[in-house]
Each structure stands twice: as structure tokens, then as C-alpha cells.
Amino acid sequence: MLNGFYPQYDLEARIQHSKIDSWGYNMPSARMNRVEEPSTADFSSVMSGLVENLNTQMNAPDNLLKDAMMGSENVDIHDVMTAMSKAELSISVATTVTGKVIQAYDKIMQLQI
């Protein structure tokens, strides 16, 4: 280095230890089994929730249009158009997600074990 100066680093003291690296402490490795339970729901409940949400968004424009045709002052034609746009966007997203799930399933099925 410069003019005989060599920095002294205590690298072991600078390492932050976690559950994964348990070397040197006579503890079993945390990599062998799961430490905490998953906090998310399973795939089927997530997908069924998305389908239910899609169903309500698809019915919203029809309900708003009925209210607008009945002469309700709380519903404007702009609300109906906004609900229709949201429904179209939801269908587009659902179609894309369905395609991606099918592609992922196909790739999983093609794996060689």
C-alpha cells in the first residue's frame, strides 16, 4: 500500500450472523428445516379470491347501468363507463395471468427428474 501502511481489518467481527450461518457456535444449521411458517395463503385460496374479485368487477357495470336507467341520482354515466373500463382491464389481467400459470405448469411438467 502507500508508504508501508497496511490497514488492519477485523473481518470476522464485521460479519453479521443470521439464522442461516451457525458455524462456530455449536448450533445445528438452520438450512436443514424451515424456521418459520409461511405467512401467505396457499395457491388455491389466492386464485379463488382473484376469481371472486373478478366476478364482482364484471357485475358492477351491469348493476350501475341498471341504477342509471332507473333514474338514480347517485349514479352517473361516467361511473358506468369507469366500471366498464375496470372490468375490461380485469379481464385482460386475468387472461394474462391464466396464460402465465399455464406456461409455468407446462415448464414444470417438462422438467427432467
GROMACS .gro file of C-alpha atoms in nm, residues 95-105:
model
   11
   95THR     CA    1  -5.632  -1.366  -1.921
   96THR     CA    2  -5.262  -1.280  -1.895
   97VAL     CA    3  -5.226  -1.441  -1.552
   98THR     CA    4  -5.404  -1.754  -1.670
   99GLY     CA    5  -5.169  -1.780  -1.967
  100LYS     CA    6  -4.863  -1.735  -1.745
  101VAL     CA    7  -4.986  -2.000  -1.499
  102ILE     CA    8  -5.040  -2.245  -1.785
  103GLN     CA    9  -4.693  -2.168  -1.923
  104ALA     CA   10  -4.537  -2.225  -1.580
  105TYR     CA   11  -4.725  -2.555  -1.545
   0.00000   0.00000   0.00000
